[in-house]
Amino acid sequence: MLAKLTGIVITSDGWTSVQNRPIVNVVANLPAGGYFLEAIDTSGETKDAKFISDFIVKHIKALGEDMVVGVCMDGACTAAFPLIQAEVPHVFTFICPSHTVDNFMMNICSDKPVIRMKGATAEFPWGETQFSECIRNVWEVVKFVIYHHKVLARYRALAADVDVDQRTKGGTELVKYCETRFASKLLMIIRYRNVLPILERLYIDPEFQRWLSKQPRETKEKGAETKRIVRDESNNTSVQLCISVLEPALVLLR
């Protein structure tokens, strides 16, 4: 049995379901892959260290204490680590590296006056807007294209005309920013940079221009604003700088 040879690392995380219910899940991880064990609705529960510890220890014992070698959770659960180790002293508990890297990237992409780093007791002055502003600009362009079906169809038609050997890795579909996806802001602007020539063609495309001319004033204004963003060299430079700074961290997440 593989678990006897390698041991099992349990991972657990919390998220909110589409019904706005607080869910906590647990997964058993082996070299061959992850195996879902359970997800519970914690509505009305106090999700303190004791609750999290009891939930994890229950699954450790169900799998077999001698099978489990580690427990990995995000930094919000560190208070549960000593309680888990008190029950199963041989199990190594540690903070999820992906959460840590993702939080670092979110800090860099924010424009908050101060930011906090996990493990540091002090706050650090930040207030940098260059990356956050270019990300907001890219998101405006992405939203304008994907939320107007005619525009998206025309974008896809122009993308399909690009020779296969000239297409960038990952494809031509625009990537939407998503709160629940690690590094989603970075993934969005990487794809934006890769397909910028297609977007430039879109905004001078006669068919697109005819469509835009028939739209309400608000849509016309948004079209003009996003066209300005696509053509803004300073914004595109900021996009490239942001990617250059953060893409090495993306390698760690992968």
mmCIF file of N, CA, C and O in Angstrom, residues 105-141:
data_model
loop_
_atom_site.group_PDB
_atom_site.id
_atom_site.type_symbol
_atom_site.label_atom_id
_atom_site.label_comp_id
_atom_site.label_asym_id
_atom_site.label_seq_id
_atom_site.Cartn_x
_atom_site.Cartn_y
_atom_site.Cartn_z
ATOM 1 N N MET A 105 1.673 37.829 -3.019
ATOM 2 C CA MET A 105 1.355 38.428 -4.318
ATOM 3 C C MET A 105 0.187 39.400 -4.201
ATOM 4 O O MET A 105 0.172 40.455 -4.850
ATOM 5 N N MET A 106 -0.805 39.067 -3.367
ATOM 6 C CA MET A 106 -1.926 39.984 -3.174
ATOM 7 C C MET A 106 -1.458 41.278 -2.519
ATOM 8 O O MET A 106 -1.956 42.365 -2.838
ATOM 9 N N ASN A 107 -0.505 41.179 -1.587
ATOM 10 C CA ASN A 107 0.050 42.375 -0.968
ATOM 11 C C ASN A 107 0.720 43.268 -2.007
ATOM 12 O O ASN A 107 0.516 44.482 -2.043
ATOM 13 N N ILE A 108 1.533 42.656 -2.864
ATOM 14 C CA ILE A 108 2.250 43.420 -3.879
ATOM 15 C C ILE A 108 1.270 44.093 -4.848
ATOM 16 O O ILE A 108 1.495 45.219 -5.303
ATOM 17 N N CYS A 109 0.168 43.417 -5.143
ATOM 18 C CA CYS A 109 -0.800 43.940 -6.110
ATOM 19 C C CYS A 109 -1.813 44.897 -5.494
ATOM 20 O O CYS A 109 -2.663 45.431 -6.213
ATOM 21 N N SER A 110 -1.742 45.108 -4.197
ATOM 22 C CA SER A 110 -2.696 46.002 -3.551
ATOM 23 C C SER A 110 -2.160 47.426 -3.511
ATOM 24 O O SER A 110 -0.986 47.671 -3.805
ATOM 25 N N ASP A 111 -3.039 48.350 -3.140
ATOM 26 C CA ASP A 111 -2.596 49.730 -2.916
ATOM 27 C C ASP A 111 -2.925 50.161 -1.483
ATOM 28 O O ASP A 111 -3.122 51.344 -1.212
ATOM 29 N N LYS A 112 -2.989 49.199 -0.578
ATOM 30 C CA LYS A 112 -3.275 49.508 0.823
ATOM 31 C C LYS A 112 -2.158 50.375 1.408
ATOM 32 O O LYS A 112 -0.996 50.217 1.040
ATOM 33 N N PRO A 113 -2.516 51.260 2.328
ATOM 34 C CA PRO A 113 -1.485 52.101 2.957
ATOM 35 C C PRO A 113 -0.427 51.276 3.682
ATOM 36 O O PRO A 113 0.753 51.626 3.694
ATOM 37 N N VAL A 114 -0.857 50.171 4.312
ATOM 38 C CA VAL A 114 0.083 49.288 5.012
ATOM 39 C C VAL A 114 -0.256 47.848 4.670
ATOM 40 O O VAL A 114 -1.405 47.524 4.322
ATOM 41 N N ILE A 115 0.713 46.971 4.744
ATOM 42 C CA ILE A 115 0.501 45.545 4.507
ATOM 43 C C ILE A 115 1.136 44.763 5.645
ATOM 44 O O ILE A 115 2.004 45.275 6.365
ATOM 45 N N ARG A 116 0.687 43.540 5.821
ATOM 46 C CA ARG A 116 1.239 42.656 6.854
ATOM 47 C C ARG A 116 1.793 41.408 6.193
ATOM 48 O O ARG A 116 1.245 40.928 5.204
ATOM 49 N N MET A 117 2.855 40.887 6.728
ATOM 50 C CA MET A 117 3.450 39.646 6.243
ATOM 51 C C MET A 117 3.293 38.570 7.317
ATOM 52 O O MET A 117 3.480 38.854 8.510
ATOM 53 N N LYS A 118 2.963 37.351 6.891
ATOM 54 C CA LYS A 118 2.793 36.254 7.834
ATOM 55 C C LYS A 118 4.091 36.000 8.574
ATOM 56 O O LYS A 118 5.163 35.904 7.975
ATOM 57 N N GLY A 119 4.013 35.923 9.891
ATOM 58 C CA GLY A 119 5.193 35.679 10.710
ATOM 59 C C GLY A 119 5.851 36.948 11.215
ATOM 60 O O GLY A 119 6.722 36.896 12.068
ATOM 61 N N ALA A 120 5.419 38.097 10.679
ATOM 62 C CA ALA A 120 5.971 39.382 11.124
ATOM 63 C C ALA A 120 4.934 40.078 11.997
ATOM 64 O O ALA A 120 3.749 40.095 11.681
ATOM 65 N N THR A 121 5.371 40.640 13.094
ATOM 66 C CA THR A 121 4.440 41.286 14.012
ATOM 67 C C THR A 121 4.159 42.730 13.612
ATOM 68 O O THR A 121 3.174 43.316 14.043
ATOM 69 N N ALA A 122 5.018 43.307 12.785
ATOM 70 C CA ALA A 122 4.870 44.707 12.417
ATOM 71 C C ALA A 122 4.119 44.862 11.098
ATOM 72 O O ALA A 122 4.039 43.939 10.297
ATOM 73 N N GLU A 123 3.559 46.055 10.902
ATOM 74 C CA GLU A 123 2.986 46.411 9.617
ATOM 75 C C GLU A 123 4.027 47.173 8.809
ATOM 76 O O GLU A 123 4.904 47.841 9.364
ATOM 77 N N PHE A 124 3.924 47.059 7.489
ATOM 78 C CA PHE A 124 4.897 47.696 6.618
ATOM 79 C C PHE A 124 4.195 48.723 5.738
ATOM 80 O O PHE A 124 3.136 48.432 5.173
ATOM 81 N N PRO A 125 4.754 49.918 5.618
ATOM 82 C CA PRO A 125 4.143 50.920 4.744
ATOM 83 C C PRO A 125 4.176 50.456 3.289
ATOM 84 O O PRO A 125 5.150 49.873 2.847
ATOM 85 N N TRP A 126 3.081 50.714 2.578
ATOM 86 C CA TRP A 126 3.036 50.304 1.177
ATOM 87 C C TRP A 126 2.464 51.447 0.336
ATOM 88 O O TRP A 126 3.181 52.341 -0.068
ATOM 89 N N GLY A 127 1.172 51.436 0.071
ATOM 90 C CA GLY A 127 0.550 52.526 -0.655
ATOM 91 C C GLY A 127 0.998 52.671 -2.096
ATOM 92 O O GLY A 127 0.786 53.710 -2.712
ATOM 93 N N GLU A 128 1.604 51.615 -2.668
ATOM 94 C CA GLU A 128 2.065 51.653 -4.055
ATOM 95 C C GLU A 128 0.875 51.391 -4.979
ATOM 96 O O GLU A 128 0.114 50.455 -4.784
ATOM 97 N N THR A 129 0.714 52.225 -6.005
ATOM 98 C CA THR A 129 -0.460 52.117 -6.876
ATOM 99 C C THR A 129 -0.144 51.606 -8.278
ATOM 100 O O THR A 129 -1.066 51.291 -9.031
ATOM 101 N N GLN A 130 1.126 51.522 -8.639
ATOM 102 C CA GLN A 130 1.456 51.206 -10.036
ATOM 103 C C GLN A 130 0.885 49.856 -10.464
ATOM 104 O O GLN A 130 0.244 49.743 -11.513
ATOM 105 N N PHE A 131 1.097 48.831 -9.645
ATOM 106 C CA PHE A 131 0.618 47.510 -10.016
ATOM 107 C C PHE A 131 -0.902 47.417 -9.886
ATOM 108 O O PHE A 131 -1.580 46.857 -10.747
ATOM 109 N N SER A 132 -1.439 47.952 -8.791
ATOM 110 C CA SER A 132 -2.887 47.857 -8.583
ATOM 111 C C SER A 132 -3.653 48.605 -9.669
ATOM 112 O O SER A 132 -4.706 48.160 -10.125
ATOM 113 N N GLU A 133 -3.126 49.729 -10.112
ATOM 114 C CA GLU A 133 -3.799 50.515 -11.147
ATOM 115 C C GLU A 133 -3.797 49.797 -12.492
ATOM 116 O O GLU A 133 -4.824 49.737 -13.182
ATOM 117 N N CYS A 134 -2.674 49.211 -12.871
ATOM 118 C CA CYS A 134 -2.638 48.515 -14.165
ATOM 119 C C CYS A 134 -3.512 47.267 -14.135
ATOM 120 O O CYS A 134 -4.136 46.912 -15.140
ATOM 121 N N ILE A 135 -3.602 46.623 -12.978
ATOM 122 C CA ILE A 135 -4.476 45.449 -12.860
ATOM 123 C C ILE A 135 -5.938 45.855 -12.992
ATOM 124 O O ILE A 135 -6.725 45.188 -13.667
ATOM 125 N N ARG A 136 -6.313 46.977 -12.345
ATOM 126 C CA ARG A 136 -7.683 47.470 -12.494
ATOM 127 C C ARG A 136 -7.983 47.815 -13.951
ATOM 128 O O ARG A 136 -9.075 47.539 -14.463
ATOM 129 N N ASN A 137 -7.024 48.405 -14.632
ATOM 130 C CA ASN A 137 -7.220 48.760 -16.032
ATOM 131 C C ASN A 137 -7.425 47.516 -16.898
ATOM 132 O O ASN A 137 -8.318 47.475 -17.756
ATOM 133 N N VAL A 138 -6.596 46.516 -16.675
ATOM 134 C CA VAL A 138 -6.725 45.271 -17.438
ATOM 135 C C VAL A 138 -8.089 44.633 -17.176
ATOM 136 O O VAL A 138 -8.753 44.149 -18.109
ATOM 137 N N TRP A 139 -8.522 44.650 -15.930
ATOM 138 C CA TRP A 139 -9.811 44.057 -15.582
ATOM 139 C C TRP A 139 -10.959 44.780 -16.299
ATOM 140 O O TRP A 139 -11.924 44.154 -16.731
ATOM 141 N N GLU A 140 -10.846 46.088 -16.485
ATOM 142 C CA GLU A 140 -11.865 46.835 -17.217
ATOM 143 C C GLU A 140 -11.933 46.371 -18.671
ATOM 144 O O GLU A 140 -13.020 46.203 -19.233
ATOM 145 N N VAL A 141 -10.784 46.162 -19.291
ATOM 146 C CA VAL A 141 -10.757 45.692 -20.675
ATOM 147 C C VAL A 141 -11.340 44.288 -20.768
ATOM 148 O O VAL A 141 -12.179 43.999 -21.643
#
